[in-house]
mmCIF file of C-alpha atoms in Angstrom:
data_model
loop_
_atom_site.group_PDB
_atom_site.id
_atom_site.type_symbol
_atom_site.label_atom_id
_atom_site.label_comp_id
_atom_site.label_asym_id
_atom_site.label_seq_id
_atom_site.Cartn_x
_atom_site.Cartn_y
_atom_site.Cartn_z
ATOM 1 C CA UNK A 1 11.319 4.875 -24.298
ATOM 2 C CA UNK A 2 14.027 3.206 -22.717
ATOM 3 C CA UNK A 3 14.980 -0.491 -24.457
ATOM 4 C CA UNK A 4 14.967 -3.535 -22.743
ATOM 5 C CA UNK A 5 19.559 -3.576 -22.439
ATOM 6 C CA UNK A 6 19.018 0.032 -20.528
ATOM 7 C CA UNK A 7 16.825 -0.999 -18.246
ATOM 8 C CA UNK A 8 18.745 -4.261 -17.108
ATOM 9 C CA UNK A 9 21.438 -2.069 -16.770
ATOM 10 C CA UNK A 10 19.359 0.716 -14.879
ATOM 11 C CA UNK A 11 17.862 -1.936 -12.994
ATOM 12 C CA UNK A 12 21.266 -3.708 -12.178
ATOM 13 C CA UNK A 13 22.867 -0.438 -11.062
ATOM 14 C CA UNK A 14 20.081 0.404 -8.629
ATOM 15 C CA UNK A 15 19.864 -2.943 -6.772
ATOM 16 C CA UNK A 16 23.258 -2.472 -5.930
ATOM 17 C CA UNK A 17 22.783 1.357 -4.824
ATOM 18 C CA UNK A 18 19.135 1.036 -3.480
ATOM 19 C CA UNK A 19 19.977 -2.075 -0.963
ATOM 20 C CA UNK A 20 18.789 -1.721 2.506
ATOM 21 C CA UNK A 21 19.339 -4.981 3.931
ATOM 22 C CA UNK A 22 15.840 -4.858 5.230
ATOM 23 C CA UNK A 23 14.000 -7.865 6.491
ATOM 24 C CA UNK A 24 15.971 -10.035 4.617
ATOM 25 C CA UNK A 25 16.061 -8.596 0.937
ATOM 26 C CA UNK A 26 19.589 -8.410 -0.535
ATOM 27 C CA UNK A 27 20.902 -9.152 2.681
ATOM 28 C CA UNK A 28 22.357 -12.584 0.931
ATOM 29 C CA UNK A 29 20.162 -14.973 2.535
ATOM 30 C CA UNK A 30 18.239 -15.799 -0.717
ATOM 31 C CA UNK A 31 14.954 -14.418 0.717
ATOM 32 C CA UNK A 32 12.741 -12.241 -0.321
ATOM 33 C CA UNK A 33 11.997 -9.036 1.652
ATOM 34 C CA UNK A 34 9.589 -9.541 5.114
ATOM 35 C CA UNK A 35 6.621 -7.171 4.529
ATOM 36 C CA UNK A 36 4.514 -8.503 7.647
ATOM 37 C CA UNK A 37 2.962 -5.733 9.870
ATOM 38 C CA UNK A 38 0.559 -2.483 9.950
ATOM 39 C CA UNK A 39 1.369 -0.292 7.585
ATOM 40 C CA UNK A 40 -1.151 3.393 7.464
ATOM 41 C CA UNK A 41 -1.771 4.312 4.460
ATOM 42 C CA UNK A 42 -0.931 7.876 4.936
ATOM 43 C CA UNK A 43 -3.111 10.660 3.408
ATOM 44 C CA UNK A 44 -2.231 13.414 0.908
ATOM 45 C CA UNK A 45 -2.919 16.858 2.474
ATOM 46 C CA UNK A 46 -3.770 19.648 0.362
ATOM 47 C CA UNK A 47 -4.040 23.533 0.977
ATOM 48 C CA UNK A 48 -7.006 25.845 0.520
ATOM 49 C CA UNK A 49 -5.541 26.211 -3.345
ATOM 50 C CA UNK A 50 -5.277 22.408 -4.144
ATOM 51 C CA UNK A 51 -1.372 21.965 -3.933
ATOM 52 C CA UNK A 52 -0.079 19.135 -2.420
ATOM 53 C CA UNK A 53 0.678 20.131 1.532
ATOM 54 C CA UNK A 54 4.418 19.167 2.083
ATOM 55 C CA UNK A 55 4.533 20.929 5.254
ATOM 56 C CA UNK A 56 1.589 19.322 6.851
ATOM 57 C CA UNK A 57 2.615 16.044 5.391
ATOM 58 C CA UNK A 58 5.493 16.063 7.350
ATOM 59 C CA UNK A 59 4.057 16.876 10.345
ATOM 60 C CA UNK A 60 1.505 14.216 10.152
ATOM 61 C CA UNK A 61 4.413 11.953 9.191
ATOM 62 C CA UNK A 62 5.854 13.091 12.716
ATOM 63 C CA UNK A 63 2.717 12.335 14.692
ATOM 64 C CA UNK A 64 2.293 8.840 12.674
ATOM 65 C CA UNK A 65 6.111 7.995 13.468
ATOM 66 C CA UNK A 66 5.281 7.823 17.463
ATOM 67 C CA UNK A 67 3.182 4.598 17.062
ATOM 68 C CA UNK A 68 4.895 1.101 16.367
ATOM 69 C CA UNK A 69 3.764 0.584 12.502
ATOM 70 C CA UNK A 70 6.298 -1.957 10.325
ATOM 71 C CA UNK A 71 6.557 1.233 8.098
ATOM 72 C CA UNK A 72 4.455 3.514 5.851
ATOM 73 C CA UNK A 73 2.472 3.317 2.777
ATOM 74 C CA UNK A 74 2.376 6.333 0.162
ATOM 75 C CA UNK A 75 -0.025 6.784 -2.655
ATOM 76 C CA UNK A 76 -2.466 4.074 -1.764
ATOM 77 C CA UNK A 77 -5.644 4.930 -2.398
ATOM 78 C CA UNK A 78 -5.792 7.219 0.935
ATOM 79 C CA UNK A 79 -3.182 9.129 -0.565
ATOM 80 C CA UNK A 80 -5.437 10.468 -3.772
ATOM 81 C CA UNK A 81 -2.708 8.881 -5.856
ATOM 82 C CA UNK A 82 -5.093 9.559 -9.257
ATOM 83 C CA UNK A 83 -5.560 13.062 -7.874
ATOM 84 C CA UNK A 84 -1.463 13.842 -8.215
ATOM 85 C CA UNK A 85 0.527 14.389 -11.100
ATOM 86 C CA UNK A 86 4.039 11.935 -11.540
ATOM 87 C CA UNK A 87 6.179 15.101 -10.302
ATOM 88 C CA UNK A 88 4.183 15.199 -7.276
ATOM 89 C CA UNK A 89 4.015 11.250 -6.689
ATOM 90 C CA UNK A 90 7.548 11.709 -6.862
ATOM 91 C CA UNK A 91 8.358 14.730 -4.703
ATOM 92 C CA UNK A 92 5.990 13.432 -1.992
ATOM 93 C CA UNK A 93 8.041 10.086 -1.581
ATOM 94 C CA UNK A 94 11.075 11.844 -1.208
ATOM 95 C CA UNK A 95 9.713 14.125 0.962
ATOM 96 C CA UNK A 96 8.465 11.150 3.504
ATOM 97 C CA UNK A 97 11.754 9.082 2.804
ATOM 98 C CA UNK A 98 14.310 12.421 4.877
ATOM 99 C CA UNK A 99 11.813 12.898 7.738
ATOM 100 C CA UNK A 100 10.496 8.895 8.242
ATOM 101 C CA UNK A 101 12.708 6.662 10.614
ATOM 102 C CA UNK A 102 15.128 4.783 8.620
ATOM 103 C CA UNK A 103 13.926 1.568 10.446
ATOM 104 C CA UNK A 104 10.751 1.666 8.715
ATOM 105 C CA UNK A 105 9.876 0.291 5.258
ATOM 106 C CA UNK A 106 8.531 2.824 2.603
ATOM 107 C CA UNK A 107 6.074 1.318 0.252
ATOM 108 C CA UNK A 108 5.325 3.788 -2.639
ATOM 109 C CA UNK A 109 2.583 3.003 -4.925
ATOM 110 C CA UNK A 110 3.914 2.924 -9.015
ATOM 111 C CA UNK A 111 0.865 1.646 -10.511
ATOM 112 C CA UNK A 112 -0.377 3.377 -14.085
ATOM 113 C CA UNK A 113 -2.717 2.029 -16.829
ATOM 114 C CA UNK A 114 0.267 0.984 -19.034
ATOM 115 C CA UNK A 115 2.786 -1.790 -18.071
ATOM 116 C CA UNK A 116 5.801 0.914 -19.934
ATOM 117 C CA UNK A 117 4.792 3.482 -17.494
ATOM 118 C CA UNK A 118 4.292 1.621 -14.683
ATOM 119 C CA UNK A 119 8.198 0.562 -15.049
ATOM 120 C CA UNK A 120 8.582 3.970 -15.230
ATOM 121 C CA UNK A 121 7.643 4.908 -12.373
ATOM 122 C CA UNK A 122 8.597 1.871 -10.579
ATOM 123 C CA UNK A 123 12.018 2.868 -10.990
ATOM 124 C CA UNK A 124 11.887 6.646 -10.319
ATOM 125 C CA UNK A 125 9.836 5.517 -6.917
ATOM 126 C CA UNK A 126 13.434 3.638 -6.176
ATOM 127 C CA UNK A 127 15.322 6.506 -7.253
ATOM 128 C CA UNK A 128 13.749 8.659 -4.468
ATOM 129 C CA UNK A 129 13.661 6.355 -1.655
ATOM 130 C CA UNK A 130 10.905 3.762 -1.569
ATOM 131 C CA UNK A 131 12.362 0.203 -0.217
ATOM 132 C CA UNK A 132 9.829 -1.556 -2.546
ATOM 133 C CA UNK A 133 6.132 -0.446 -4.864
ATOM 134 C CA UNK A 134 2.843 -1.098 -4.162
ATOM 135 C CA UNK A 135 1.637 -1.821 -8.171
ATOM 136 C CA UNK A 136 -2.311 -1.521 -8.467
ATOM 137 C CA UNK A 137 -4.186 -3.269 -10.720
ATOM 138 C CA UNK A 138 -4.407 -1.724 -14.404
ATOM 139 C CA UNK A 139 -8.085 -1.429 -15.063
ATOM 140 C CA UNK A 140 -9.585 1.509 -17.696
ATOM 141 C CA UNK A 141 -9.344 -1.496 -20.215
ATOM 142 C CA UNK A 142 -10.798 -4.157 -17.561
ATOM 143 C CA UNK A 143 -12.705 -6.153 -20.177
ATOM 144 C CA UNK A 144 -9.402 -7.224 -21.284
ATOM 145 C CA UNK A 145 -7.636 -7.911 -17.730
ATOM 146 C CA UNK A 146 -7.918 -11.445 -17.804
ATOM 147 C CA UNK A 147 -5.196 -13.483 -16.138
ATOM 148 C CA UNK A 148 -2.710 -14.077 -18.899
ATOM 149 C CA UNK A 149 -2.427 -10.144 -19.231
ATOM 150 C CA UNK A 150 -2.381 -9.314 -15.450
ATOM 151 C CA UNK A 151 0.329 -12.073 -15.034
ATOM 152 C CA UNK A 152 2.243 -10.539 -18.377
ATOM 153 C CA UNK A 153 2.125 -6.977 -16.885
ATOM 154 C CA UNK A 154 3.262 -7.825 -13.366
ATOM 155 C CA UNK A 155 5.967 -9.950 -14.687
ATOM 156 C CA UNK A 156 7.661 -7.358 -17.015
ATOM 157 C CA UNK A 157 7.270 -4.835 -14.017
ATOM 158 C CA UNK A 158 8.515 -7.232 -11.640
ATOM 159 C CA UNK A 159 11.623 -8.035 -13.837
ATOM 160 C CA UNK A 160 13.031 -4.569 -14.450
ATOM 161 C CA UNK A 161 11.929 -3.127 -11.089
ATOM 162 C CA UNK A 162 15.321 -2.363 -8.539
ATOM 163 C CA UNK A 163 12.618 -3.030 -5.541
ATOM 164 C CA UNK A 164 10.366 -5.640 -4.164
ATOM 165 C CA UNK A 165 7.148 -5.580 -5.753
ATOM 166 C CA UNK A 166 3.234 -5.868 -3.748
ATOM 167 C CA UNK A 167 0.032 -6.874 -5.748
ATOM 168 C CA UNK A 168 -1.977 -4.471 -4.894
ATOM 169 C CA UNK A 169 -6.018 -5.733 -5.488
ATOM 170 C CA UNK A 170 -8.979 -3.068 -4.564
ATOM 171 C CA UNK A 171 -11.716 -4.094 -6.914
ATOM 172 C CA UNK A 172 -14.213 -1.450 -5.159
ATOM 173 C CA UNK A 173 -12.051 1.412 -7.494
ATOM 174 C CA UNK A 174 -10.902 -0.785 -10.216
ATOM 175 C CA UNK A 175 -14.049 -3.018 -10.747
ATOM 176 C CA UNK A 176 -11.600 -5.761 -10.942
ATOM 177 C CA UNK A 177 -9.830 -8.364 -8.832
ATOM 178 C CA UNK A 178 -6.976 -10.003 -9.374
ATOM 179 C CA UNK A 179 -7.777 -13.234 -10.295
ATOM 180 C CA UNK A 180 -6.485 -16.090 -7.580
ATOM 181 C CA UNK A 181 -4.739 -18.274 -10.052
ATOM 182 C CA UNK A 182 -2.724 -14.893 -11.548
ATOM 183 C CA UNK A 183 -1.547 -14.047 -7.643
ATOM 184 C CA UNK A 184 -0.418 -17.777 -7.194
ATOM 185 C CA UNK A 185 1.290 -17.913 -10.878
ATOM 186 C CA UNK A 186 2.972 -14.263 -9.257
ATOM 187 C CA UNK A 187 4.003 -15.274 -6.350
ATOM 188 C CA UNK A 188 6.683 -17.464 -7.706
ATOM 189 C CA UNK A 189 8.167 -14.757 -8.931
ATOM 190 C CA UNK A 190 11.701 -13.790 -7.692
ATOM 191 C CA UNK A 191 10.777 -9.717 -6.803
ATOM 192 C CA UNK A 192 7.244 -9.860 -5.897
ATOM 193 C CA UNK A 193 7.152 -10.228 -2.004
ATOM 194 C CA UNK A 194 3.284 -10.271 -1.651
ATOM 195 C CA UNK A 195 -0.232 -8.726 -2.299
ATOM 196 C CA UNK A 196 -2.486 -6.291 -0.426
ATOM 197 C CA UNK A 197 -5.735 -7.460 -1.065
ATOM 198 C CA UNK A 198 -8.632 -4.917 -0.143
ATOM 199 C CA UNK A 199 -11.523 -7.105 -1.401
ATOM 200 C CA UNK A 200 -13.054 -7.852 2.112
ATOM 201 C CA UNK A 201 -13.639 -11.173 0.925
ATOM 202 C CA UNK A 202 -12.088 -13.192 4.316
ATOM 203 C CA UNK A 203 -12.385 -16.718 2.222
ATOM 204 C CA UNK A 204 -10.132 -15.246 -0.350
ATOM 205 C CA UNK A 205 -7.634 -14.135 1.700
ATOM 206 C CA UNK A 206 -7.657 -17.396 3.245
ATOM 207 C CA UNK A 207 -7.239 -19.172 -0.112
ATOM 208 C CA UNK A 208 -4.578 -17.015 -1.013
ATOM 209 C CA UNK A 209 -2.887 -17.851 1.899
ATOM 210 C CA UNK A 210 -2.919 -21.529 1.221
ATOM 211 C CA UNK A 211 -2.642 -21.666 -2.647
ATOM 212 C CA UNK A 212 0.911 -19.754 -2.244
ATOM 213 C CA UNK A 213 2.072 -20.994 1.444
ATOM 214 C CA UNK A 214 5.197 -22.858 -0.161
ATOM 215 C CA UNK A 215 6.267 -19.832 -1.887
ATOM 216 C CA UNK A 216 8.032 -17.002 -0.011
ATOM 217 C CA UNK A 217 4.783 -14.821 -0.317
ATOM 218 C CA UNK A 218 2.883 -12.869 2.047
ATOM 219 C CA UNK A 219 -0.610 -11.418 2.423
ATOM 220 C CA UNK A 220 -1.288 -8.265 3.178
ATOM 221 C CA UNK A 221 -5.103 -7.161 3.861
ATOM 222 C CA UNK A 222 -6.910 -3.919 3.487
ATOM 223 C CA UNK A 223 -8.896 -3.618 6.690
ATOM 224 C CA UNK A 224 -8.666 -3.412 10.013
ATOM 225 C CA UNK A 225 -12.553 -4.540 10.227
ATOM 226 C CA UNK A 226 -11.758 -8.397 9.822
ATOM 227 C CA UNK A 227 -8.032 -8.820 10.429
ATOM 228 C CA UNK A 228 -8.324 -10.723 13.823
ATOM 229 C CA UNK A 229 -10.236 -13.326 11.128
ATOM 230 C CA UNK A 230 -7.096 -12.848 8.523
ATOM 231 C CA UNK A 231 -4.720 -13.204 11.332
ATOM 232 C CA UNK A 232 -5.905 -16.197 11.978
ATOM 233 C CA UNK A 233 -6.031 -17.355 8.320
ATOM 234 C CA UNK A 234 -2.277 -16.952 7.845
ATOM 235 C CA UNK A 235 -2.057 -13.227 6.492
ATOM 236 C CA UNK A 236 1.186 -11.222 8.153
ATOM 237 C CA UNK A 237 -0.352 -7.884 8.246
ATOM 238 C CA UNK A 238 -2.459 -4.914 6.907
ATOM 239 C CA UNK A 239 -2.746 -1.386 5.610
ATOM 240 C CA UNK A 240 -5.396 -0.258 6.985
ATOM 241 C CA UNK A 241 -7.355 3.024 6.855
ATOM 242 C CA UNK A 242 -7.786 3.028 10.540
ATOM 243 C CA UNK A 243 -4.245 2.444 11.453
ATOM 244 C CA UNK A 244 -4.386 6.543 10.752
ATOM 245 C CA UNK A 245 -6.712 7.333 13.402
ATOM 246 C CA UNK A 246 -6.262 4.691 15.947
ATOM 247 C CA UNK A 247 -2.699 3.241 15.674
ATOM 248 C CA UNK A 248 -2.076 2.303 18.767
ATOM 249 C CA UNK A 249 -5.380 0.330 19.135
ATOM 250 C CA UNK A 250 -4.773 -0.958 15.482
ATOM 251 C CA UNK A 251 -1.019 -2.497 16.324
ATOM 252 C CA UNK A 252 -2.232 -3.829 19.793
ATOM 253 C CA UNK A 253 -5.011 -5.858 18.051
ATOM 254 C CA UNK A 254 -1.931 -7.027 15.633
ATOM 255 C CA UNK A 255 0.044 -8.141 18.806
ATOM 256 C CA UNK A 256 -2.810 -9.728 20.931
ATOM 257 C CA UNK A 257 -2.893 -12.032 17.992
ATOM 258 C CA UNK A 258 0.792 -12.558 17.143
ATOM 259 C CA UNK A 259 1.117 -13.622 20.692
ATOM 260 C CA UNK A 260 -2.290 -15.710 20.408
ATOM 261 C CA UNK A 261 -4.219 -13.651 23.044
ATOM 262 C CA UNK A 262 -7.375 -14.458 21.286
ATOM 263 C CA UNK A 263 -10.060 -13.388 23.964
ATOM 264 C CA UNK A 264 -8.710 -9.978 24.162
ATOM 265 C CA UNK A 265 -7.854 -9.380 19.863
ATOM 266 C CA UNK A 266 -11.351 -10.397 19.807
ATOM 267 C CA UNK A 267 -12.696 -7.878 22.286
ATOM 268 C CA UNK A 268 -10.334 -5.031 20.757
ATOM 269 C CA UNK A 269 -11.446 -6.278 17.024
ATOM 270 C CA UNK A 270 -15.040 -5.976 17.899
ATOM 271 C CA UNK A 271 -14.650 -2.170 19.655
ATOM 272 C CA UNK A 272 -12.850 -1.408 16.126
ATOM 273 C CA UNK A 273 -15.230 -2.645 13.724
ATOM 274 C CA UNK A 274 -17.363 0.984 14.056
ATOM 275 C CA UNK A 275 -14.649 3.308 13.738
ATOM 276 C CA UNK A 276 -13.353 1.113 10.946
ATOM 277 C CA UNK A 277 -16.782 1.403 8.846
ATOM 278 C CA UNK A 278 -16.912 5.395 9.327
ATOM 279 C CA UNK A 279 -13.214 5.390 7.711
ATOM 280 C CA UNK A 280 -14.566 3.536 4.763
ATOM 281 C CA UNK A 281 -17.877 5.556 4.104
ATOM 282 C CA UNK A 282 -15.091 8.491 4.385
ATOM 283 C CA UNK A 283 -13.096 6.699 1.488
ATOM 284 C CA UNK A 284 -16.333 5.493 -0.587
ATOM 285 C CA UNK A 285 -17.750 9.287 -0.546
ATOM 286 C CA UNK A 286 -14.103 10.655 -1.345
ATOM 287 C CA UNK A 287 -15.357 12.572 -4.678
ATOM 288 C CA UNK A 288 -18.315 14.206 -2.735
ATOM 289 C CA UNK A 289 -16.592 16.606 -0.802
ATOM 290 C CA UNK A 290 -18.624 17.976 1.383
ATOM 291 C CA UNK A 291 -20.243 15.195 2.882
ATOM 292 C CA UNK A 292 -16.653 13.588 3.004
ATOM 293 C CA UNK A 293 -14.642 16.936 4.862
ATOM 294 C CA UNK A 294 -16.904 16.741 7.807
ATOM 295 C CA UNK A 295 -16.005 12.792 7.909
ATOM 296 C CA UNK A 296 -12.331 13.754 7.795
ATOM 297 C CA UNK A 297 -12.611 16.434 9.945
ATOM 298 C CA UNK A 298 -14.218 14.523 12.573
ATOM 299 C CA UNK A 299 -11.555 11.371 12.004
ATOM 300 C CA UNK A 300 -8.396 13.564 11.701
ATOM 301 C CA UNK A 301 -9.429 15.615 15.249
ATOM 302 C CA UNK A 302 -9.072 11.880 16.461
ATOM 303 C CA UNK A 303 -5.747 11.173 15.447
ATOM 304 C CA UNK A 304 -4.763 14.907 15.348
ATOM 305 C CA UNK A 305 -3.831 14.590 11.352
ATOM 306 C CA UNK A 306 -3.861 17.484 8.980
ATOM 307 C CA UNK A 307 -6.531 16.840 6.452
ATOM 308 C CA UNK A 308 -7.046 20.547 5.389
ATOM 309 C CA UNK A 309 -8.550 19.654 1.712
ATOM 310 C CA UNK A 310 -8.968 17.383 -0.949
ATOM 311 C CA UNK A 311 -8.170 17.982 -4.975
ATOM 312 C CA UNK A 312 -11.926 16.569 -5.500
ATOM 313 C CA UNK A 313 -15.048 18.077 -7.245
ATOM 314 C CA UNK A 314 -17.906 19.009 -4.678
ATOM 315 C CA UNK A 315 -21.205 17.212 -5.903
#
């Protein structure tokens, strides 16, 4: 275990090597970075054997590059993050940080049970490439993840991390949301850009929008089956299932509404809201394997993704 003086240093050392100058972030302009847009959150592809697919991760990585997303998320829960070990976490985002365009953000998800690890791998995430960490919600001990803890563990992340940070709430695999007055105590925070919130609750996103709109704070959502709504509440983006099958359809809907073309986003919304429920029923059944490889076989012959297995148990 590293003590608190090493990691300042560490810390210290890779803000100055890690600094992109994207959207604003360490670009001396005293904001934090911009993390509005569509983001997929790409999937981990596995072989007949159960090892991690590098070759066919690039390849989908290729095919996902054509369409215009803000950049790419890895090891949300699309990506079977639980499913890897750290090694692989960490070899993947390496992996998608030589073949991705260098214009694009690459948001790596760090999140562990314990706040120590979660540094951890906060800061090896930076080491290989990711411009800031996606940091889930701890949650085996949820009973205990009341505010004052969730605020105490994002904080201490947030302080020794070299990247942006994004609150990362998806209570239908955690059992637990982060509470609305922890994200607004957060978002004052210096290195913690925003949140992805995957609830589906569209009056929360609206009050998160509002409780932190004179912070420099954004709101990500996890769905592509109410964003015209979140749009229109204030939030800057999403990453969304969907945006894996259907990215073009997925970033026009995101520009008929930047551009206030709110006939047509609501037309396009409504002809996504059916592809965007099969997607989750594919990600609620993603331990029954079975069922959930004909899902992603149909889904991944849409967007011509390699989805060749999953590290699962077959029920």
């Amino acid at each position: 275990m590293l003590v608190p003086r090493v990691w300042s240093s560490l810390r210290q050392r890779l803000c100055r090597d890690l600094s992109r100058n994207v959207g604003g972030w360490a670009s001396g302009e005293g904001r934090k970075m911009d993390i509005a847009g569509i983001y997929p959150p790409v999937t981990t592809p596995f072989t007949a054997t159960a090892e991690v697919d590098y070759g066919k991760l690039e390849e989908n990585l290729h095919k996902l590059g054509t369409f215009p997303f803000r950049g790419f998320v890895i090891h949300g829960s699309n990506g079977e993050f639980p499913f890897l070990t750290s090694s692989e976490r960490l070899e993947m985002v390496s992996r998608v940080r030589q073949v991705m365009p260098k214009d694009k953000l690459l948001i790596a998800g760090s999140g562990c049970e314990s706040t120590q690890a979660t540094v951890e791998m906060t800061v090896s995430m930076a080491q290989v490439g990711a411009d800031a960490a996606i940091v889930v919600t701890p949650c085996y001990y949820r009973g205990r993840m009341n505010s004052a803890a969730l605020v105490h563990h994002y904080t201490k992340v947030a302080d020794l991390s070299p990247i942006p940070v994004v609150l990362y709430s998806v209570p239908a695999y955690t059992g637990l949301d982060l509470p609305v007055e922890a994200v607004i105590t957060l978002s004052q925070h210096p290195n913690i850009v925003g949140i992805k919130d995957s609830g589906g609750d569209v009056t929360r996103i609206g009050l998160l929008v509002h409780k932190t709109r004179r912070q420099d704070f954004q709101v990500l959502v996890g769905s592509a089956g109410f964003l015209l709504a979140s749009y229109a509440l204030g939030a800057v983006g999403s990453v969304c299932a969907l945006a894996n099958v259907l990215g073009a359809q997925v970033c026009q809907l995101e520009r008929l509404c930047l551009t206030g073309q709110w006939e047509d986003a609501q037309k396009l919304q409504h002809r996504l809201i059916e592809p965007n429920a099969a997607v989750q029923i594919s990600n609620t059944n993603c331990c029954k394997e079975r069922e959930t490889q004909a899902e992603l076989t149909y889904l991944s012959h849409l967007a011509s993704l390699t989805t060749t297995g999953t590290r699962t148990w077959a029920l």
